[in-house]
PDB file of C-alpha atoms in Angstrom:
ATOM      1  CA  MET A1045      72.288  22.511  -7.956  1.00 37.00           C
ATOM      2  CA  ILE A1046      75.619  21.105  -6.910  1.00 41.00           C
ATOM      3  CA  MET A1047      78.243  21.647  -9.425  1.00 38.00           C
ATOM      4  CA  ASN A1048      80.385  19.544 -11.739  1.00 30.00           C
ATOM      5  CA  ALA A1049      84.044  18.779 -12.079  1.00 28.00           C
ATOM      6  CA  GLY A1050      84.689  20.793 -15.202  1.00 29.00           C
ATOM      7  CA  ALA A1051      83.699  24.020 -13.559  1.00 31.00           C
ATOM      8  CA  ARG A1052      85.471  27.292 -12.987  1.00 28.00           C
ATOM      9  CA  ARG A1053      86.994  28.334  -9.670  1.00 30.00           C
ATOM     10  CA  SER A1054      85.047  30.769  -7.547  1.00 35.00           C
ATOM     11  CA  GLY A1055      86.606  33.221  -5.109  1.00 38.00           C
ATOM     12  CA  CYS A1056      86.460  32.200  -1.484  1.00 47.00           C
ATOM     13  CA  GLY A1057      89.649  33.535   0.030  1.00 40.00           C
ATOM     14  CA  GLY A1058      91.738  30.575  -1.125  1.00 38.00           C
ATOM     15  CA  ALA A1059      92.453  29.370   2.398  1.00 38.00           C
ATOM     16  CA  ARG A1060      95.290  26.950   3.104  1.00 35.00           C
ATOM     17  CA  LEU A1061      94.239  24.700   5.945  1.00 37.00           C
ATOM     18  CA  THR A1062      97.299  23.974   8.022  1.00 33.00           C
ATOM     19  CA  GLY A1063      98.214  23.027  11.555  1.00 35.00           C
ATOM     20  CA  HIS A1064     101.357  21.865  13.367  1.00 32.00           C
ATOM     21  CA  GLY A1065     103.233  21.345  10.111  1.00 32.00           C
ATOM     22  CA  HIS A1066     100.765  19.074   8.355  1.00 31.00           C
ATOM     23  CA  ASP A1067      98.327  20.110   5.647  1.00 37.00           C
ATOM     24  CA  THR A1068      94.731  19.254   6.505  1.00 37.00           C
ATOM     25  CA  LEU A1069      93.852  19.204   2.841  1.00 36.00           C
ATOM     26  CA  VAL A1070      95.255  15.673   2.651  1.00 31.00           C
ATOM     27  CA  ARG A1071      92.076  14.509   4.425  1.00 43.00           C
ATOM     28  CA  ILE A1072      89.672  17.065   2.951  1.00 54.00           C
ATOM     29  CA  ALA A1073      87.953  16.075  -0.262  1.00 58.00           C
ATOM     30  CA  SER A1074      89.843  16.978  -3.401  1.00 58.00           C
ATOM     31  CA  ALA A1075      87.857  18.519  -6.241  1.00 54.00           C
ATOM     32  CA  ASP A1076      87.881  15.219  -8.151  1.00 58.00           C
ATOM     33  CA  ASP A1077      86.773  13.223  -5.102  1.00 60.00           C
ATOM     34  CA  PHE A1078      84.099  15.771  -4.236  1.00 57.00           C
ATOM     35  CA  TYR A1079      82.534  15.772  -7.684  1.00 54.00           C
ATOM     36  CA  THR A1080      82.810  12.002  -8.054  1.00 55.00           C
ATOM     37  CA  LYS A1081      80.724  11.610  -4.898  1.00 57.00           C
ATOM     38  CA  PHE A1082      78.422  14.607  -5.152  1.00 55.00           C
ATOM     39  CA  GLY A1083      78.248  15.653  -8.799  1.00 51.00           C
ATOM     40  CA  ALA A1084      74.552  14.765  -8.977  1.00 52.00           C
ATOM     41  CA  VAL A1085      71.914  17.456  -8.971  1.00 48.00           C
ATOM     42  CA  MET A1086      70.494  18.031  -5.515  1.00 74.00           C
ATOM     43  CA  LYS A1087      68.883  20.820  -3.561  1.00 90.00           C
ATOM     44  CA  TYR A1088      70.912  21.872  -0.566  1.00 94.00           C
ATOM     45  CA  ALA A1089      70.498  24.342   2.264  1.00 97.00           C
ATOM     46  CA  VAL A1090      73.276  26.365   3.856  1.00 98.00           C
ATOM     47  CA  VAL A1091      72.974  26.115   7.641  1.00 98.00           C
ATOM     48  CA  VAL A1092      74.944  28.826   9.453  1.00 98.00           C
ATOM     49  CA  ILE A1093      75.322  28.068  13.146  1.00 98.00           C
ATOM     50  CA  ASP A1094      75.622  30.527  16.048  1.00 98.00           C
ATOM     51  CA  MET A1095      77.416  33.445  14.391  1.00 98.00           C
ATOM     52  CA  GLN A1096      76.316  35.694  17.250  1.00 98.00           C
ATOM     53  CA  ARG A1097      77.706  38.790  18.901  1.00 98.00           C
ATOM     54  CA  GLY A1098      77.890  37.251  22.360  1.00 97.00           C
ATOM     55  CA  LEU A1099      80.184  34.544  21.007  1.00 98.00           C
ATOM     56  CA  PHE A1100      82.324  36.671  18.695  1.00 98.00           C
ATOM     57  CA  GLU A1101      82.735  40.019  20.451  1.00 96.00           C
ATOM     58  CA  THR A1102      85.427  38.573  22.698  1.00 96.00           C
ATOM     59  CA  ASP A1103      89.120  39.132  23.316  1.00 96.00           C
ATOM     60  CA  PRO A1104      90.557  37.231  21.614  1.00 96.00           C
ATOM     61  CA  GLU A1105      87.932  36.571  18.988  1.00 97.00           C
ATOM     62  CA  PRO A1106      87.456  33.147  17.397  1.00 98.00           C
ATOM     63  CA  PHE A1107      90.059  31.815  14.967  1.00 98.00           C
ATOM     64  CA  GLU A1108      90.027  33.468  11.514  1.00 98.00           C
ATOM     65  CA  THR A1109      86.803  35.356  12.230  1.00 98.00           C
ATOM     66  CA  ALA A1110      87.064  37.737   9.272  1.00 98.00           C
ATOM     67  CA  GLU A1111      87.981  34.956   6.856  1.00 98.00           C
ATOM     68  CA  VAL A1112      85.209  32.685   8.094  1.00 98.00           C
ATOM     69  CA  VAL A1113      82.616  35.458   7.730  1.00 98.00           C
ATOM     70  CA  ALA A1114      83.784  36.135   4.177  1.00 98.00           C
ATOM     71  CA  ARG A1115      83.523  32.452   3.282  1.00 98.00           C
ATOM     72  CA  ILE A1116      80.066  32.145   4.820  1.00 98.00           C
ATOM     73  CA  ASN A1117      78.923  35.192   2.859  1.00 98.00           C
ATOM     74  CA  ALA A1118      80.219  33.579  -0.337  1.00 98.00           C
ATOM     75  CA  LEU A1119      78.395  30.338   0.467  1.00 97.00           C
ATOM     76  CA  THR A1120      75.100  32.029   1.262  1.00 98.00           C
ATOM     77  CA  ALA A1121      75.268  34.307  -1.790  1.00 97.00           C
ATOM     78  CA  ARG A1122      75.791  31.310  -4.057  1.00 95.00           C
ATOM     79  CA  ALA A1123      72.955  29.387  -2.434  1.00 96.00           C
ATOM     80  CA  ARG A1124      70.519  32.275  -2.853  1.00 97.00           C
ATOM     81  CA  SER A1125      71.524  32.719  -6.490  1.00 94.00           C
ATOM     82  CA  GLN A1126      70.669  29.044  -7.103  1.00 92.00           C
ATOM     83  CA  GLY A1127      67.352  29.207  -5.251  1.00 95.00           C
ATOM     84  CA  ASN A1128      68.651  27.177  -2.317  1.00 96.00           C
ATOM     85  CA  PRO A1129      67.595  28.146   1.209  1.00 98.00           C
ATOM     86  CA  VAL A1130      69.844  29.834   3.761  1.00 98.00           C
ATOM     87  CA  VAL A1131      69.212  29.101   7.439  1.00 98.00           C
ATOM     88  CA  PHE A1132      70.728  31.057  10.324  1.00 98.00           C
ATOM     89  CA  VAL A1133      70.603  29.146  13.615  1.00 98.00           C
ATOM     90  CA  GLN A1134      70.867  31.193  16.819  1.00 98.00           C
ATOM     91  CA  HIS A1135      71.529  29.745  20.251  1.00 98.00           C
ATOM     92  CA  GLU A1136      69.760  31.170  23.275  1.00 98.00           C
ATOM     93  CA  ARG A1137      70.283  30.807  26.992  1.00 96.00           C
ATOM     94  CA  GLN A1138      68.331  32.916  29.422  1.00 94.00           C
ATOM     95  CA  GLY A1139      70.315  34.826  32.029  1.00 94.00           C
ATOM     96  CA  SER A1140      73.386  34.956  29.787  1.00 95.00           C
ATOM     97  CA  GLU A1141      74.846  37.044  26.977  1.00 94.00           C
ATOM     98  CA  LEU A1142      72.779  34.841  24.630  1.00 97.00           C
ATOM     99  CA  ALA A1143      69.400  35.713  26.139  1.00 97.00           C
ATOM    100  CA  PHE A1144      66.802  35.820  23.379  1.00 96.00           C
ATOM    101  CA  GLY A1145      66.447  39.285  21.885  1.00 95.00           C
ATOM    102  CA  GLY A1146      69.500  40.718  23.633  1.00 96.00           C
ATOM    103  CA  ALA A1147      72.451  42.341  21.919  1.00 96.00           C
ATOM    104  CA  GLY A1148      74.611  39.242  22.361  1.00 97.00           C
ATOM    105  CA  TRP A1149      71.968  37.045  20.745  1.00 97.00           C
ATOM    106  CA  GLU A1150      72.029  39.060  17.529  1.00 98.00           C
ATOM    107  CA  LEU A1151      74.022  37.963  14.488  1.00 98.00           C
ATOM    108  CA  ILE A1152      77.432  39.583  14.116  1.00 98.00           C
ATOM    109  CA  SER A1153      78.047  42.571  11.897  1.00 95.00           C
ATOM    110  CA  GLY A1154      79.543  41.760   8.526  1.00 96.00           C
ATOM    111  CA  LEU A1155      77.407  38.683   8.074  1.00 98.00           C
ATOM    112  CA  ALA A1156      75.243  39.070   4.965  1.00 98.00           C
ATOM    113  CA  VAL A1157      71.624  38.332   5.889  1.00 98.00           C
ATOM    114  CA  GLN A1158      68.627  38.743   3.572  1.00 98.00           C
ATOM    115  CA  GLU A1159      64.915  38.999   4.360  1.00 97.00           C
ATOM    116  CA  SER A1160      64.356  35.720   2.541  1.00 96.00           C
ATOM    117  CA  ASP A1161      66.710  33.858   4.890  1.00 98.00           C
ATOM    118  CA  ILE A1162      65.270  31.608   7.572  1.00 98.00           C
ATOM    119  CA  LYS A1163      65.971  31.988  11.298  1.00 98.00           C
ATOM    120  CA  VAL A1164      65.915  29.022  13.680  1.00 98.00           C
ATOM    121  CA  ARG A1165      66.177  29.312  17.464  1.00 98.00           C
ATOM    122  CA  LYS A1166      67.806  26.556  19.505  1.00 98.00           C
ATOM    123  CA  MET A1167      68.713  25.851  23.120  1.00 98.00           C
ATOM    124  CA  THR A1168      71.054  22.849  22.758  1.00 98.00           C
ATOM    125  CA  PRO A1169      74.134  22.114  20.619  1.00 98.00           C
ATOM    126  CA  ASP A1170      71.869  20.164  18.234  1.00 98.00           C
ATOM    127  CA  SER A1171      70.182  22.455  15.705  1.00 98.00           C
ATOM    128  CA  PHE A1172      67.495  19.783  15.143  1.00 98.00           C
ATOM    129  CA  LEU A1173      66.578  19.037  18.769  1.00 98.00           C
ATOM    130  CA  ARG A1174      63.338  20.759  19.820  1.00 98.00           C
ATOM    131  CA  THR A1175      63.531  23.183  16.875  1.00 98.00           C
ATOM    132  CA  ASP A1176      61.661  23.530  13.594  1.00 98.00           C
ATOM    133  CA  LEU A1177      64.756  22.982  11.438  1.00 98.00           C
ATOM    134  CA  GLU A1178      63.702  19.571  10.118  1.00 98.00           C
ATOM    135  CA  GLN A1179      60.283  20.890   9.108  1.00 98.00           C
ATOM    136  CA  VAL A1180      61.884  23.914   7.442  1.00 98.00           C
ATOM    137  CA  LEU A1181      64.052  21.589   5.347  1.00 98.00           C
ATOM    138  CA  LYS A1182      61.202  19.226   4.477  1.00 97.00           C
ATOM    139  CA  ASN A1183      58.975  22.111   3.414  1.00 98.00           C
ATOM    140  CA  ARG A1184      61.666  23.176   0.920  1.00 97.00           C
ATOM    141  CA  ASP A1185      62.499  19.688  -0.378  1.00 96.00           C
ATOM    142  CA  VAL A1186      66.115  19.936   0.768  1.00 96.00           C
ATOM    143  CA  ASP A1187      68.294  16.923  -0.064  1.00 93.00           C
ATOM    144  CA  ALA A1188      71.629  17.854   1.570  1.00 94.00           C
ATOM    145  CA  LEU A1189      73.131  20.353   3.997  1.00 96.00           C
ATOM    146  CA  CYS A1190      76.115  22.676   3.758  1.00 97.00           C
ATOM    147  CA  ILE A1191      77.104  23.398   7.368  1.00 98.00           C
ATOM    148  CA  CYS A1192      79.319  26.189   8.686  1.00 98.00           C
ATOM    149  CA  GLY A1193      79.577  28.541  11.672  1.00 98.00           C
ATOM    150  CA  TYR A1194      80.507  28.277  15.385  1.00 98.00           C
ATOM    151  CA  ALA A1195      81.633  26.438  17.501  1.00 98.00           C
ATOM    152  CA  THR A1196      83.500  23.645  15.760  1.00 98.00           C
ATOM    153  CA  GLU A1197      83.634  21.230  18.693  1.00 98.00           C
ATOM    154  CA  PHE A1198      80.170  21.946  20.089  1.00 98.00           C
ATOM    155  CA  CYS A1199      77.234  23.028  17.949  1.00 98.00           C
ATOM    156  CA  VAL A1200      78.867  22.430  14.563  1.00 98.00           C
ATOM    157  CA  ASP A1201      80.008  18.919  15.482  1.00 98.00           C
ATOM    158  CA  THR A1202      76.681  18.003  17.094  1.00 98.00           C
ATOM    159  CA  THR A1203      74.590  19.391  14.240  1.00 98.00           C
ATOM    160  CA  VAL A1204      76.676  17.638  11.583  1.00 98.00           C
ATOM    161  CA  ARG A1205      76.147  14.295  13.320  1.00 98.00           C
ATOM    162  CA  SER A1206      72.455  14.991  13.893  1.00 98.00           C
ATOM    163  CA  ALA A1207      71.954  15.996  10.255  1.00 98.00           C
ATOM    164  CA  ALA A1208      73.478  12.703   9.130  1.00 97.00           C
ATOM    165  CA  ALA A1209      71.289  10.846  11.641  1.00 97.00           C
ATOM    166  CA  HIS A1210      68.283  12.548  10.041  1.00 97.00           C
ATOM    167  CA  GLY A1211      69.398  11.220   6.659  1.00 95.00           C
ATOM    168  CA  TYR A1212      71.000  14.324   5.138  1.00 95.00           C
ATOM    169  CA  PRO A1213      74.326  14.096   3.315  1.00 93.00           C
ATOM    170  CA  VAL A1214      76.506  16.796   4.866  1.00 95.00           C
ATOM    171  CA  PHE A1215      79.075  19.088   3.316  1.00 95.00           C
ATOM    172  CA  LEU A1216      81.102  20.427   6.244  1.00 96.00           C
ATOM    173  CA  VAL A1217      82.806  23.490   4.804  1.00 97.00           C
ATOM    174  CA  ALA A1218      86.221  22.885   6.268  1.00 97.00           C
ATOM    175  CA  ASP A1219      87.432  26.489   6.441  1.00 97.00           C
ATOM    176  CA  ALA A1220      84.045  28.106   7.208  1.00 98.00           C
ATOM    177  CA  HIS A1221      83.621  26.928  10.783  1.00 98.00           C
ATOM    178  CA  THR A1222      85.600  28.140  13.767  1.00 98.00           C
ATOM    179  CA  THR A1223      86.084  28.230  17.515  1.00 98.00           C
ATOM    180  CA  HIS A1224      88.234  29.878  20.171  1.00 98.00           C
ATOM    181  CA  ASP A1225      91.695  28.712  21.179  1.00 94.00           C
ATOM    182  CA  LYS A1226      91.579  26.271  24.105  1.00 94.00           C
ATOM    183  CA  GLU A1227      93.991  25.867  26.992  1.00 91.00           C
ATOM    184  CA  HIS A1228      94.969  22.453  25.640  1.00 94.00           C
ATOM    185  CA  LEU A1229      94.763  23.055  21.873  1.00 96.00           C
ATOM    186  CA  PRO A1230      94.752  25.964  19.407  1.00 97.00           C
ATOM    187  CA  ALA A1231      91.569  26.536  17.447  1.00 97.00           C
ATOM    188  CA  SER A1232      93.262  25.683  14.150  1.00 97.00           C
ATOM    189  CA  LEU A1233      93.899  22.148  15.388  1.00 97.00           C
ATOM    190  CA  VAL A1234      90.423  21.815  16.860  1.00 98.00           C
ATOM    191  CA  ARG A1235      89.077  22.577  13.397  1.00 98.00           C
ATOM    192  CA  ASP A1236      91.601  20.237  11.780  1.00 97.00           C
ATOM    193  CA  HIS A1237      90.612  17.411  14.116  1.00 97.00           C
ATOM    194  CA  HIS A1238      86.887  17.757  13.432  1.00 97.00           C
ATOM    195  CA  ASN A1239      87.337  18.024   9.681  1.00 97.00           C
ATOM    196  CA  ARG A1240      89.257  14.766   9.754  1.00 96.00           C
ATOM    197  CA  THR A1241      87.107  12.927  12.304  1.00 97.00           C
ATOM    198  CA  LEU A1242      83.672  13.824  10.966  1.00 97.00           C
ATOM    199  CA  SER A1243      84.699  12.872   7.426  1.00 94.00           C
ATOM    200  CA  ASP A1244      85.453   9.370   8.704  1.00 94.00           C
ATOM    201  CA  VAL A1245      81.970   8.833  10.160  1.00 95.00           C
ATOM    202  CA  THR A1246      80.084   6.437   7.866  1.00 93.00           C
ATOM    203  CA  SER A1247      77.702   4.560  10.160  1.00 96.00           C
ATOM    204  CA  PHE A1248      74.797   6.980   9.589  1.00 95.00           C
ATOM    205  CA  GLY A1249      74.494   5.685   6.033  1.00 93.00           C
ATOM    206  CA  VAL A1250      74.971   9.081   4.370  1.00 92.00           C
ATOM    207  CA  PRO A1251      78.284  10.806   3.651  1.00 92.00           C
ATOM    208  CA  ILE A1252      79.818  13.576   5.729  1.00 94.00           C
ATOM    209  CA  THR A1253      82.455  15.316   3.650  1.00 93.00           C
ATOM    210  CA  ALA A1254      84.787  18.115   4.702  1.00 95.00           C
ATOM    211  CA  VAL A1255      85.334  20.268   1.638  1.00 93.00           C
ATOM    212  CA  ALA A1256      87.156  23.576   1.299  1.00 95.00           C
ATOM    213  CA  CYS A1257      84.972  26.579   0.543  1.00 95.00           C
ATOM    214  CA  GLU A1258      86.689  27.199  -2.775  1.00 93.00           C
ATOM    215  CA  THR A1259      85.979  23.647  -3.921  1.00 91.00           C
ATOM    216  CA  PHE A1260      82.348  23.779  -2.812  1.00 91.00           C
ATOM    217  CA  LEU A1261      81.774  26.997  -4.726  1.00 90.00           C
ATOM    218  CA  ARG A1262      82.892  25.670  -8.093  1.00 80.00           C
ATOM    219  CA  THR A1263      79.913  25.753 -10.366  1.00 50.00           C
ATOM    220  CA  GLU A1264      78.939  25.351 -13.976  1.00 33.00           C
ATOM    221  CA  GLU A1265      79.757  28.158 -16.389  1.00 31.00           C
TER     222      GLU A1265
END
């Protein structure tokens, strides 16, 4: 069940989303806006993308790794407590650190994973393309997706757009996805850009909304 506006705050690290002197929260859904749009009861799934050792055990590691893991754990714990499914998507590429079954393919330590959680394997940035994700969601009568994980500009971006193309309203948890710094742009601004851009995409006919973890986790008493 997704939550109403008179609800209590739930701990999620209380992140302030900033970059180059401007606050990204000005384009991320406020609590009032979020609940006005999405206060209806719906069944959602948390889709956690590519939180894998081969992508995170790097120097430097992705932006705000510890904070992002904590937020994802809060999101998945809440979903399980409400009877909503949790899906971990893992990328694979033979002959690389992401070869299926290898150490780099495994999920990172610190990520809370339960036996009841669902695992989906993929080989492209799109978590729907040539995978069983859509069938998994249909089998569980999922109405909307909460998307988080790695990497903001690749698999997160592509999966958000694909989810909307498949007819799912998307909650992009604005401070629970991440990437590495780039030569041309720091990771904080990559995340900022995608939160703003994806929220402006309306042509799929379903909403894509960037919402801070703390706002998403508000729930009824």
